[in-house]
Short mmCIF file of C-alpha atoms and ligand atoms in Angstrom, two decimals:
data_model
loop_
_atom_site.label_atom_id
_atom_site.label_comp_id
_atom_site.label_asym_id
_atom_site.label_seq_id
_atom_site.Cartn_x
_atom_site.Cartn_y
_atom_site.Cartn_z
CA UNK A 1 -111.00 0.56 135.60
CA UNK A 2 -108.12 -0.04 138.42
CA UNK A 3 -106.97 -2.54 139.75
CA UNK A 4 -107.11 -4.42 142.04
CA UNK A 5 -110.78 -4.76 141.48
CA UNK A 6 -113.28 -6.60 143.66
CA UNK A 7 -115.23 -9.04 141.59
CA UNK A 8 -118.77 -9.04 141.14
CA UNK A 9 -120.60 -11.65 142.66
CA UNK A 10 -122.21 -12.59 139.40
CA UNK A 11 -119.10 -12.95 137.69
CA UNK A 12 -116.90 -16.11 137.32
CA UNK A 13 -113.44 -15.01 137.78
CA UNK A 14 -110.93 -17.42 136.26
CA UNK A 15 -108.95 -16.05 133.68
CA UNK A 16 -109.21 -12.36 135.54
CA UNK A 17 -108.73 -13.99 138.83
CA UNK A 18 -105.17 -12.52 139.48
CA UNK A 19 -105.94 -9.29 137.54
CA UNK A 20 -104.07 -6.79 139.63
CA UNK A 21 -101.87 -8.89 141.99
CA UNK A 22 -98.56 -7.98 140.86
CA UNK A 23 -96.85 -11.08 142.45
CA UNK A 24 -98.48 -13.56 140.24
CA UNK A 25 -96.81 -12.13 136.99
CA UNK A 26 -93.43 -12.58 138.46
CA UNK A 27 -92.56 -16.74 137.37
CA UNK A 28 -91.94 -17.40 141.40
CA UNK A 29 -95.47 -15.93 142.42
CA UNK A 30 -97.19 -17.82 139.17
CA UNK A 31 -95.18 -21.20 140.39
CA UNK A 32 -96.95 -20.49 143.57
CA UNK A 33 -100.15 -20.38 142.55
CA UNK A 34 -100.06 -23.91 140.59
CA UNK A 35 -98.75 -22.29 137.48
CA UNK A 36 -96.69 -24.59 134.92
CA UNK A 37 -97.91 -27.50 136.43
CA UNK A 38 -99.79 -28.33 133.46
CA UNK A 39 -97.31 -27.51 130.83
CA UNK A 40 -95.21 -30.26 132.37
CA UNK A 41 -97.27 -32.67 132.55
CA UNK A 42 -98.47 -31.53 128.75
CA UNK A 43 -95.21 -32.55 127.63
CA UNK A 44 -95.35 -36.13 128.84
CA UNK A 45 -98.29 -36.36 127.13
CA UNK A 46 -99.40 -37.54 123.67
CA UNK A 47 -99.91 -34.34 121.47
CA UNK A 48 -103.57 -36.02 120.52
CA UNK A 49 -104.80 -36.45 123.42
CA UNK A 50 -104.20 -32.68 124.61
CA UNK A 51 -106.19 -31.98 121.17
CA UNK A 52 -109.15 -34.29 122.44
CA UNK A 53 -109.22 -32.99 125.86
CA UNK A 54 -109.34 -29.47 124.06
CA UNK A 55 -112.09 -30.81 121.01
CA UNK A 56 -114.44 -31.70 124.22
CA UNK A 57 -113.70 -28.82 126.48
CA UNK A 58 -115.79 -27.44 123.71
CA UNK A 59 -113.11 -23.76 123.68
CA UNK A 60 -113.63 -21.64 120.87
CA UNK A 61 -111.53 -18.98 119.59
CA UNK A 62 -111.68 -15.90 121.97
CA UNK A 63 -110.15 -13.43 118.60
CA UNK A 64 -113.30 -13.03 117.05
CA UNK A 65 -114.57 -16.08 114.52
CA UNK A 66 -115.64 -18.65 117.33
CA UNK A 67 -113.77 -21.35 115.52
CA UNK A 68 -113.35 -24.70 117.48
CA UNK A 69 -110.02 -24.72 119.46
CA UNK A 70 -109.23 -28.94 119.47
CA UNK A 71 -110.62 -28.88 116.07
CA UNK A 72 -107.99 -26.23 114.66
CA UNK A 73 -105.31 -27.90 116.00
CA UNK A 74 -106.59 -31.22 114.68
CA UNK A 75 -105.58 -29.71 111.11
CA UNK A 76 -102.40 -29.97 111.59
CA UNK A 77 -100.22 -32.39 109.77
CA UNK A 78 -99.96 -35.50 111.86
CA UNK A 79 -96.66 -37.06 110.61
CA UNK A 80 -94.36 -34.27 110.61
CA UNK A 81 -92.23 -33.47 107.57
CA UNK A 82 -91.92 -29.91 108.31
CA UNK A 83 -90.96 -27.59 110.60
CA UNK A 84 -94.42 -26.41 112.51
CA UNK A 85 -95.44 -23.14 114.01
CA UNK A 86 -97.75 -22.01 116.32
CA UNK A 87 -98.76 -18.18 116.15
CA UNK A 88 -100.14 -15.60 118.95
CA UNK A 89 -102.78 -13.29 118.08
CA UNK A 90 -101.44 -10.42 120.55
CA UNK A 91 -102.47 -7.72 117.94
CA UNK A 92 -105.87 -6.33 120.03
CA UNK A 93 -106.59 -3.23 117.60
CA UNK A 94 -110.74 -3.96 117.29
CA UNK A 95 -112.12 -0.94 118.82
CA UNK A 96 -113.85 -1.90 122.02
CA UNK A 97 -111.74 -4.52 122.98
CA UNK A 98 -109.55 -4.48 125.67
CA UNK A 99 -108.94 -7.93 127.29
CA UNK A 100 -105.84 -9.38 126.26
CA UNK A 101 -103.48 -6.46 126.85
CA UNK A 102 -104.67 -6.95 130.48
CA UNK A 103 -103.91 -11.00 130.25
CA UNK A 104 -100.66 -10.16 129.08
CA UNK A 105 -100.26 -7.14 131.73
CA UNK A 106 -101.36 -9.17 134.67
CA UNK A 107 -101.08 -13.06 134.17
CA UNK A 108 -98.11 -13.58 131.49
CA UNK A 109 -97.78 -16.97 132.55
CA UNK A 110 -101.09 -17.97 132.03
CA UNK A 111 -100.44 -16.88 128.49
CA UNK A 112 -97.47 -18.75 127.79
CA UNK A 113 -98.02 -21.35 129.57
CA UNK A 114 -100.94 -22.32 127.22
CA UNK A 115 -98.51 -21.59 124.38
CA UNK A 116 -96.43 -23.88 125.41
CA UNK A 117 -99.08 -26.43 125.87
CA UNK A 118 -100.45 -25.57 122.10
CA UNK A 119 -96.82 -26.03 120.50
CA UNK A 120 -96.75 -29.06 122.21
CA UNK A 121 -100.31 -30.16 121.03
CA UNK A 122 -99.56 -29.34 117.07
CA UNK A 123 -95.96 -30.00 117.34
CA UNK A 124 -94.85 -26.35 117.03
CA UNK A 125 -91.15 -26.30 117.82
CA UNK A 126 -91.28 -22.56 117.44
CA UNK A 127 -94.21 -20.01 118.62
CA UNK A 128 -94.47 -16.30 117.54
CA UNK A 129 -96.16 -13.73 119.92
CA UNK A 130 -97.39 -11.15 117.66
CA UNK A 131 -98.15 -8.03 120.08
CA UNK A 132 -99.26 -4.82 118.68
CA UNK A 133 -97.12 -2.22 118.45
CA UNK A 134 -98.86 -0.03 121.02
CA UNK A 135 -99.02 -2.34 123.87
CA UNK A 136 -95.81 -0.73 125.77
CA UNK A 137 -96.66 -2.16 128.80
CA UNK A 138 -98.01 -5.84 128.21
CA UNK A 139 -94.67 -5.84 126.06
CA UNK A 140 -92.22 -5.01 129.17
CA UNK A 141 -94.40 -7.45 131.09
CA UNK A 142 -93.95 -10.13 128.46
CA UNK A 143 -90.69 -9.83 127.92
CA UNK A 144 -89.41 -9.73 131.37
CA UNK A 145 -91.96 -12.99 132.09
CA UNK A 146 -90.53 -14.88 128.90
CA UNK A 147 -86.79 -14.68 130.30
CA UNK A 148 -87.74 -15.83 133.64
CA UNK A 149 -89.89 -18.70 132.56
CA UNK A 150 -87.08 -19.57 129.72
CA UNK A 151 -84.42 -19.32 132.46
CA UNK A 152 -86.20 -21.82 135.02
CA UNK A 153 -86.42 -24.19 131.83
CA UNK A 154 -90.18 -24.85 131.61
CA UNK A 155 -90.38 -24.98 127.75
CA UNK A 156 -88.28 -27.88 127.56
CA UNK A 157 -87.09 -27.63 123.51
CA UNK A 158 -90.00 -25.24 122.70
CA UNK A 159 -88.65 -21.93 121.66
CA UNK A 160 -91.35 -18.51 122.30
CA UNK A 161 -90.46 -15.05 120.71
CA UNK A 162 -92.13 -12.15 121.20
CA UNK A 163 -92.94 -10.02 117.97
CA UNK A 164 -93.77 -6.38 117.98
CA UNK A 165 -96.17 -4.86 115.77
CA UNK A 166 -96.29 -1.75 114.11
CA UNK A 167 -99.99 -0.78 115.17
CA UNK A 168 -101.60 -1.41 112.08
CA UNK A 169 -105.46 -3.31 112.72
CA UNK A 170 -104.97 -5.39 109.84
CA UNK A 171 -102.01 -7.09 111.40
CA UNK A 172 -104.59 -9.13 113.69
CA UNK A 173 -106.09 -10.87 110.59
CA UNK A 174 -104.35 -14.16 110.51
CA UNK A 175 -102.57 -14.39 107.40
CA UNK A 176 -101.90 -10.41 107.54
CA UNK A 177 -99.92 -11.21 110.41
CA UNK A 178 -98.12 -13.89 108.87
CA UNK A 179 -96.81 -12.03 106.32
CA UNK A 180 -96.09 -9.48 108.92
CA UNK A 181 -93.71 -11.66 110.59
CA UNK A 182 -92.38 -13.06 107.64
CA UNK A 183 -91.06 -9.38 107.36
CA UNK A 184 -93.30 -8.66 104.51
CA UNK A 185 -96.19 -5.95 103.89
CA UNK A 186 -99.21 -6.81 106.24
CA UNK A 187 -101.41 -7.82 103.62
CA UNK A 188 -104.27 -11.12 103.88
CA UNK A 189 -103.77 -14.05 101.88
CA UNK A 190 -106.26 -15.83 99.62
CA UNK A 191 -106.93 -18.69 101.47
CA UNK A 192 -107.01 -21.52 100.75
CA UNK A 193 -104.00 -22.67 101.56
CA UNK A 194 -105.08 -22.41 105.02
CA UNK A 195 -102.68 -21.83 107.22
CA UNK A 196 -102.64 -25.53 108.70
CA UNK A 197 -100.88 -26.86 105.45
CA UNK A 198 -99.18 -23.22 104.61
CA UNK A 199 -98.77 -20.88 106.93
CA UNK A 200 -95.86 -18.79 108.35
CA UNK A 201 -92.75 -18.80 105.94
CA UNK A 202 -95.01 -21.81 104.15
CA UNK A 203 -95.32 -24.45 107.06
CA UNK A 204 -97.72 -25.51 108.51
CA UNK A 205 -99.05 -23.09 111.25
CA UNK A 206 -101.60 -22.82 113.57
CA UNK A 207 -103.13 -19.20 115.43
CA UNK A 208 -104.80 -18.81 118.29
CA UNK A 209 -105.93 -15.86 120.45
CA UNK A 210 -104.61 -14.60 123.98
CA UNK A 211 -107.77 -15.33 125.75
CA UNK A 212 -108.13 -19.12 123.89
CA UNK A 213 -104.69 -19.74 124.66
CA UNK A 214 -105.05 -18.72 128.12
CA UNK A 215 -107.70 -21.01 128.89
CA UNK A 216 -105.88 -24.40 128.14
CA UNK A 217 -103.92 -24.46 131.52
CA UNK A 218 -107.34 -24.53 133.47
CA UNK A 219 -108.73 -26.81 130.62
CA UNK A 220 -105.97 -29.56 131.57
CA UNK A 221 -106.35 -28.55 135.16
CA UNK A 222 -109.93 -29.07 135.91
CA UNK A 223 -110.53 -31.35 133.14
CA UNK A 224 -112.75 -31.04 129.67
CA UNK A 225 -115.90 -31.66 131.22
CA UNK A 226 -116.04 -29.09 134.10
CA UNK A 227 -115.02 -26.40 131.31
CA UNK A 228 -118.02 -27.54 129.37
CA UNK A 229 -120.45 -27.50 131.88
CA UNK A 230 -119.95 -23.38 132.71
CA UNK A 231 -122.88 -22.50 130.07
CA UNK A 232 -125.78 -20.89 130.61
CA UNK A 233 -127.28 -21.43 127.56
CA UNK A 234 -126.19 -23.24 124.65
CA UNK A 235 -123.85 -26.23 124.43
CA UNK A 236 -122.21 -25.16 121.74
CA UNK A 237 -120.88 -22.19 123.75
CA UNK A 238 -118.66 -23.61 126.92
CA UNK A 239 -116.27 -21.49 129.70
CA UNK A 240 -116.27 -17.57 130.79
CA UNK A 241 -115.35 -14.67 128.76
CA UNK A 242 -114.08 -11.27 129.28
CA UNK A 243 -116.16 -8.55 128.28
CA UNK A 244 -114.55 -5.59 127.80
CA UNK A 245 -117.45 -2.65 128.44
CA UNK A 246 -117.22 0.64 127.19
CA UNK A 247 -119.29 3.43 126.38
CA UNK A 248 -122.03 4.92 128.34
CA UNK A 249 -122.49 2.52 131.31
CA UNK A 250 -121.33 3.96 134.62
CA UNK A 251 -118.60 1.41 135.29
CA UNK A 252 -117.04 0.07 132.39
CA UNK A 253 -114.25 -2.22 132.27
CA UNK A 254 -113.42 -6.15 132.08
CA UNK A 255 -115.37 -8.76 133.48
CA UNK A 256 -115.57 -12.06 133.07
CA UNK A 257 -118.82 -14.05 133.01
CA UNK A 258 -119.94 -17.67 131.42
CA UNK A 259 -120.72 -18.02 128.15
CA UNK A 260 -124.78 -17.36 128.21
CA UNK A 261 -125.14 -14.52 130.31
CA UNK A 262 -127.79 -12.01 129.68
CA UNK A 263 -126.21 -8.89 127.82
CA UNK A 264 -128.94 -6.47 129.99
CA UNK A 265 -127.45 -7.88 133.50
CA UNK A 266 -123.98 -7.50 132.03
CA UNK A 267 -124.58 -3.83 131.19
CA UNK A 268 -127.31 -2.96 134.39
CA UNK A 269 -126.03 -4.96 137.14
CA UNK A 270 -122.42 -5.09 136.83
CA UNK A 271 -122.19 -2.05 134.92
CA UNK A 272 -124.26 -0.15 136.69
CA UNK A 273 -126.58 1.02 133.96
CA UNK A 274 -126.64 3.97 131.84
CA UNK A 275 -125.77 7.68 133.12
CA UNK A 276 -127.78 9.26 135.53
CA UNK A 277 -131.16 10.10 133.29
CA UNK A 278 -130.59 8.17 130.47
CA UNK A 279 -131.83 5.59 128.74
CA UNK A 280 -130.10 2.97 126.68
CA UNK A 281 -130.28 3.52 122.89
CA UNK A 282 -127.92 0.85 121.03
CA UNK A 283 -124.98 -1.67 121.85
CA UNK A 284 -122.26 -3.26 119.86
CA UNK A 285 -121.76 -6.73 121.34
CA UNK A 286 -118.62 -7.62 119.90
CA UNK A 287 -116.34 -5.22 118.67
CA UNK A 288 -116.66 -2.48 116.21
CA UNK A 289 -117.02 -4.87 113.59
CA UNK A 290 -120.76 -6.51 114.38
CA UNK A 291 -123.81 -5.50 113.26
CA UNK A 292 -125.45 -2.69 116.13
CA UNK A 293 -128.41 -4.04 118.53
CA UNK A 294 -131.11 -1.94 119.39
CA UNK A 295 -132.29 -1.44 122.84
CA UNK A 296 -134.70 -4.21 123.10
CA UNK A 297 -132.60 -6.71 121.21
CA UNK A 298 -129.88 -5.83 123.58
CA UNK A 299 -131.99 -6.07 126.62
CA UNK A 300 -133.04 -9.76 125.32
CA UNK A 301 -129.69 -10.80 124.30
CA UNK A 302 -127.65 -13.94 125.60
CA UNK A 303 -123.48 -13.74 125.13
CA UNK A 304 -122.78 -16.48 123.81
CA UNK A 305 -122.00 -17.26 120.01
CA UNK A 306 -125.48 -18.40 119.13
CA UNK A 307 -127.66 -16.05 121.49
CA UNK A 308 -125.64 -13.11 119.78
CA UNK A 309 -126.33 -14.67 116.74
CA UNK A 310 -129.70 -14.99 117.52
CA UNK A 311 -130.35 -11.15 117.90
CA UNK A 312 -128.84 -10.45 114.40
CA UNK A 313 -125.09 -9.50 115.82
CA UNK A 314 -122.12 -11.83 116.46
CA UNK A 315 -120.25 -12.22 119.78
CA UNK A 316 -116.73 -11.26 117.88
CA UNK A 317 -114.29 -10.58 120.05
CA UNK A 318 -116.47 -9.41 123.45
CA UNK A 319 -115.97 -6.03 123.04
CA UNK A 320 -118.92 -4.52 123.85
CA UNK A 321 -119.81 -0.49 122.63
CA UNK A 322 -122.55 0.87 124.83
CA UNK A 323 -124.75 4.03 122.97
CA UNK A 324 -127.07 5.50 125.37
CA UNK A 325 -130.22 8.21 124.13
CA UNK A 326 -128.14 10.80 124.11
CA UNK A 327 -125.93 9.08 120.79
CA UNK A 328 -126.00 10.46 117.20
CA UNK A 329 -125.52 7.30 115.66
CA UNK A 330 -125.08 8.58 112.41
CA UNK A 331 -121.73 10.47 113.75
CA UNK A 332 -120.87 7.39 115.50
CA UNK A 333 -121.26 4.78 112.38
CA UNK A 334 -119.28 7.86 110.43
CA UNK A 335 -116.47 7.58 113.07
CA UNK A 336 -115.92 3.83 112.73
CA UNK A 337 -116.51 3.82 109.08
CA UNK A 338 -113.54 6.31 109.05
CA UNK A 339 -111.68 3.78 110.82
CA UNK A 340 -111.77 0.63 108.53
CA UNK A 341 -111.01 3.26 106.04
CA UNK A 342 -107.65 4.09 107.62
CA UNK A 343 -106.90 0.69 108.37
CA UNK A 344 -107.74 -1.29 105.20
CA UNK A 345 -104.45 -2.20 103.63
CA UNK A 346 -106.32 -1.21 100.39
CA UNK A 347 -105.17 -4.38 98.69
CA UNK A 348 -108.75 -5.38 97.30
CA UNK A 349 -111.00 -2.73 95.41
CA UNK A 350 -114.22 -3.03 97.50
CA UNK A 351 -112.79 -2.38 100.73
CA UNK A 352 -110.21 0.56 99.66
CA UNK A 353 -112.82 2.25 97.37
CA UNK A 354 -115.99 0.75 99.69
CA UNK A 355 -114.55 1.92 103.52
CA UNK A 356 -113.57 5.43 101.57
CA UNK A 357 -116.48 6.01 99.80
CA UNK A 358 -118.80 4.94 102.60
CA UNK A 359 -116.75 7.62 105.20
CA UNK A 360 -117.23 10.35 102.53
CA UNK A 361 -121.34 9.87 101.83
CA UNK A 362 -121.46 9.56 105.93
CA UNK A 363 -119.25 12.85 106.20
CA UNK A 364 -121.45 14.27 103.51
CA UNK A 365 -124.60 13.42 105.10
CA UNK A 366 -123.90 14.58 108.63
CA UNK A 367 -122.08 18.15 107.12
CA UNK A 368 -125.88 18.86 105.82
CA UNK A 369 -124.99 18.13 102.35
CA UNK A 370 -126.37 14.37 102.14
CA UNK A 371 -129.04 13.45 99.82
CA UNK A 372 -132.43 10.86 99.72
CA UNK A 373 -130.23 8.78 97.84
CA UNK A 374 -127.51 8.84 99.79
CA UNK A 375 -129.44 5.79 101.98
CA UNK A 376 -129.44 3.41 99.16
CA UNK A 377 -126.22 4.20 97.81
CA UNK A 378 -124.75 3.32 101.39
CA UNK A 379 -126.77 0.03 100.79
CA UNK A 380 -125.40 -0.87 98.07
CA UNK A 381 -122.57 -0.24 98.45
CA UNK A 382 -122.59 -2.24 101.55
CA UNK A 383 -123.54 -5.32 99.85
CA UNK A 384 -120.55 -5.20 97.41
CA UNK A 385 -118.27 -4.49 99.85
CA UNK A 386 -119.53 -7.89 101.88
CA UNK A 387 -118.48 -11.51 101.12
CA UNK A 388 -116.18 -10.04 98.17
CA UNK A 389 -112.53 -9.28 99.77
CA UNK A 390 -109.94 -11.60 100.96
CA UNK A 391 -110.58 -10.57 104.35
CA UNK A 392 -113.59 -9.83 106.13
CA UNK A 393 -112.23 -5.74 106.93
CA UNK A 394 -114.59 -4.24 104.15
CA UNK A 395 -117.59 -6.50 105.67
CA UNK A 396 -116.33 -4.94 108.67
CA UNK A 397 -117.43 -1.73 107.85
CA UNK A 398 -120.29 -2.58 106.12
CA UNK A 399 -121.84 -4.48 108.94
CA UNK A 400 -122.33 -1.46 111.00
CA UNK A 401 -123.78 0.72 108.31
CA UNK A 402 -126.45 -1.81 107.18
CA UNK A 403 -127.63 -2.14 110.91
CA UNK A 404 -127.74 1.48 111.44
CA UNK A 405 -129.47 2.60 108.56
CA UNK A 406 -131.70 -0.35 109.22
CA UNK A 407 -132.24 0.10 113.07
CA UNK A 408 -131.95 4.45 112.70
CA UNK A 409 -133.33 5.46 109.72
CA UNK A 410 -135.05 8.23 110.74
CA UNK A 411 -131.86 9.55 112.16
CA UNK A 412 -130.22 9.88 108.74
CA UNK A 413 -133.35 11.14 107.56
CA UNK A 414 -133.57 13.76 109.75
CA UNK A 415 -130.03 14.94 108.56
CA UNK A 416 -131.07 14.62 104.76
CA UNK A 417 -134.08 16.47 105.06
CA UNK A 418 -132.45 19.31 107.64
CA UNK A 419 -134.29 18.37 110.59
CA UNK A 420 -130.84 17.94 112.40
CA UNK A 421 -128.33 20.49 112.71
CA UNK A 422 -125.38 19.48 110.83
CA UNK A 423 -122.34 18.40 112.53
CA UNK A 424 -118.44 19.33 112.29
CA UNK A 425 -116.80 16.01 110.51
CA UNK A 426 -113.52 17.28 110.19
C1 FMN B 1 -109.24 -7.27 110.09
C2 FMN B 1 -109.12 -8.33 111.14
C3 FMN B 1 -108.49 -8.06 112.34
C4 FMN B 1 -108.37 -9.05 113.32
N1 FMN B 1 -107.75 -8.74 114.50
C5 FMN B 1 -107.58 -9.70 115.45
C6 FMN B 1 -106.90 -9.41 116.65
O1 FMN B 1 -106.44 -8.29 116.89
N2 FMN B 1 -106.75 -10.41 117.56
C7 FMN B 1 -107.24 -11.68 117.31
O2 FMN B 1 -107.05 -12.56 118.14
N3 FMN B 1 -107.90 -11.97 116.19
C8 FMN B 1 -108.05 -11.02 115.24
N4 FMN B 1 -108.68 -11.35 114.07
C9 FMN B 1 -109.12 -12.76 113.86
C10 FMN B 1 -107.93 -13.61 113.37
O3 FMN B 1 -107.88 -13.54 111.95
C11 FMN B 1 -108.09 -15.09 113.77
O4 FMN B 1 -109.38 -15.53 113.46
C12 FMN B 1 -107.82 -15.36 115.25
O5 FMN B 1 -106.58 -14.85 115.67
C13 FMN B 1 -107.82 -16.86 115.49
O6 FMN B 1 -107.65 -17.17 116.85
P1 FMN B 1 -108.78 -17.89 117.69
O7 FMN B 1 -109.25 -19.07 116.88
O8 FMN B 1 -108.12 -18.30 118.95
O9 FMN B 1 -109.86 -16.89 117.88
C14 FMN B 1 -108.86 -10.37 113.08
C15 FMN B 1 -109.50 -10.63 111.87
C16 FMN B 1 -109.64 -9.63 110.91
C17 FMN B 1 -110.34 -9.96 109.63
#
């Protein structure tokens, strides 16, 4: 999707509002639209009562686990003995997600502007942008925002670095990327520790996505309440999100609605529906790593944390995989099964052995060669692969197999019994 792009009138455009107006990522053009206003008042104020304001704003983390925001930060050490950190989440590998690469592209200053505010909040002297390695463009933008911003003095003693990835997925997990800037490997930790007590190079540390970061300007701004009253549906779930679309709807793209709007308006109305003669077959609400919905648990679905939940899926990180009736969803679970294969860092057993396993009975099964056992083999596998692993990659992979095989049996059937003609895997 280009830019600039009109809005829909259903949507509520606040972190996307600028998407596309290149003056606002310049500092002058972000001053002039209110920007850093907050941050300096932030620093007047005291660190806990940013952390309150944030605890009832009701914000939860935009990466993918729906953790509180206020509550997060809350874990940090009050009296402070050691240096503290405050890490970005910049790493946006999760198939099917696309939203902070464009808050970084277009609104920079939102982004570290909330940063600031954070460090502040925990009492991070320091803050690490981790930004995958890919993102060429968000990185020039960043970079080029950071030195204006740092020239004009707006961070007061807070020092932000930007940290370049080397496009590996497993990089986003929290402690992976950690130990990525620490210089190491990008494995996960065992936690705990949790980061709050041990974190980056052992102090206490707190991370935080793009999108959650670049919400706390408006948070201060407008004030906790007004931030907890855009819901649709349940209180638990407060603000908008961006919903990156992709797949088979006719427009796909970002767009930013409150937390409670119906999936089938998302995907029909501001989407535009399916292809011209089709029908809608499946959807992935939250990134390639949620269980799949079938049509009508799509078509019934509310985003927010607990409507998603609701359905059997999770709202992860709002990337959201659209599989009309023209889909082979056996090729399709293959494809991402293949991908937490190449991206697990192979550290624990069930998710090394489990992703590359599950890729080669998929491969297997679609080539024509698959057996009746084959189904409960993926199953069970499945299960050991979930809840088992340091990190939640392997259930990762899992989670779309289970659903599948659950929601399309007959699909893998088909192949098993030669109903289907088999498909190149290679
Ligand atoms: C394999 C894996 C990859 C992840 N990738 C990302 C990512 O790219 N960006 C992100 O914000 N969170 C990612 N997460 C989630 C982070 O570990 C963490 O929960 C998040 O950055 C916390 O920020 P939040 O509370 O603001 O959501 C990933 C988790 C796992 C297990």
């Amino acid at each position: 999707m280009g830019y600039p792009r009109k809005p829909h009138a259903r949507e509520t455009v606040l972190l996307s509002k600028h998407f596309g107006d290149a003056d606002a990522r310049t500092y002058k053009g972000w001053v002039k639209r209110g920007g850093y206003e907050m941050l300096a008042q932030a620093l007047t104020m005291e660190p806990a009562r940013i952390i309150d304001s944030v605890k009832e704003s009701g914000l939860r983390g935009r990466g993918g686990a729906g953790f509180p925001t206020g509550l997060k930060w809350s874990f940090m050490p009050k009296e402070k003995k050691k240096p503290h950190y405050l890490c970005v989440n910049a790493d946006e590998s999760e198939p099917g997600t696309f939203k902070d690469r464009e808050i970084m592209r277009w609104t920079p200053h939102a982004l570290l502007e909330g940063a600031a505010i954070a460090a502040h909040a925990i009492q991070a002297e320091v803050v690490y942008i981790y930004i995958r390695g890919e993102f060429t463009e968000p990185w020039a933008v960043m970079e080029k925002a950071l030195a204006e911003a740092t020239a004009a003095g707006v961070f007061g003693a807070i020092k932000l670095h930007l940290h370049r990835g080397a496009g590996a997925y497993i990089c986003g997990e929290e402690t992976a990327l950690m130990n990525s800037i620490e210089g190491k490997r990008g494995n996960p930790r065992i936690k705990p520790p949790f980061p709050a007590a041990a974190g980056v190079f052992g102090m206490p540390t707190t991370i935080n996505n793009v999108e959650t970061l670049a919400a706390v300007p408006l948070i201060l701004k407008k004030g906790a309440a007004w931030y907890k009253g855009l819901s649709l549906a349940s209180p638990k779930s407060t603000g908008t999100k961006l919903f990156s679309v992709c797949g088979h709807v006719q427009n796909p793209g970002n767009y930013e609605v409150t937390m409670g709007f119906p999936l089938k308006d998302l995907l029909y109305d501001l989407c535009g529906g399916m292809p011209p003669g089709r029908t809608l077959k499946a959807c992935i609400p939250g990134g390639s790593s949620v269980p799949i919905l079938n049509r009508e648990e799509t078509e019934s679905c509310l985003l927010d944390y607990e409507g998603v939940v609701e359905k059997g899926s999770m709202l992860g990180s709002g990337g959201v995989i659209v599989f009309d009736d023209s889909t082979d969803m056996v090729y399709q679970i293959m494809r991402l099964a293949r991908f937490y294969a190449h991206e697990s860092c192979a550290q624990c057993t069930q998710c090394r052995e489990g992703t590359a396993w599950t890729t080669k009975i998929l491969e297997r099964i679609l080539s024509g060669q698959g057996k009746t056992a084959d189904l409960d083999l993926l199953l069970d596998l499945a299960e050991n692969m979930t809840g088992k692993t340091i990190c939640v990659l392997s259930d990762s992979c899992a989670a779309p197999v289970v659903s599948g095989i659950k929601k399309f049996k007959k699909e893998f059937e088909d192949y098993v019994a030669g109903r289907r003609k088999p498909v190149m895997v290679a």
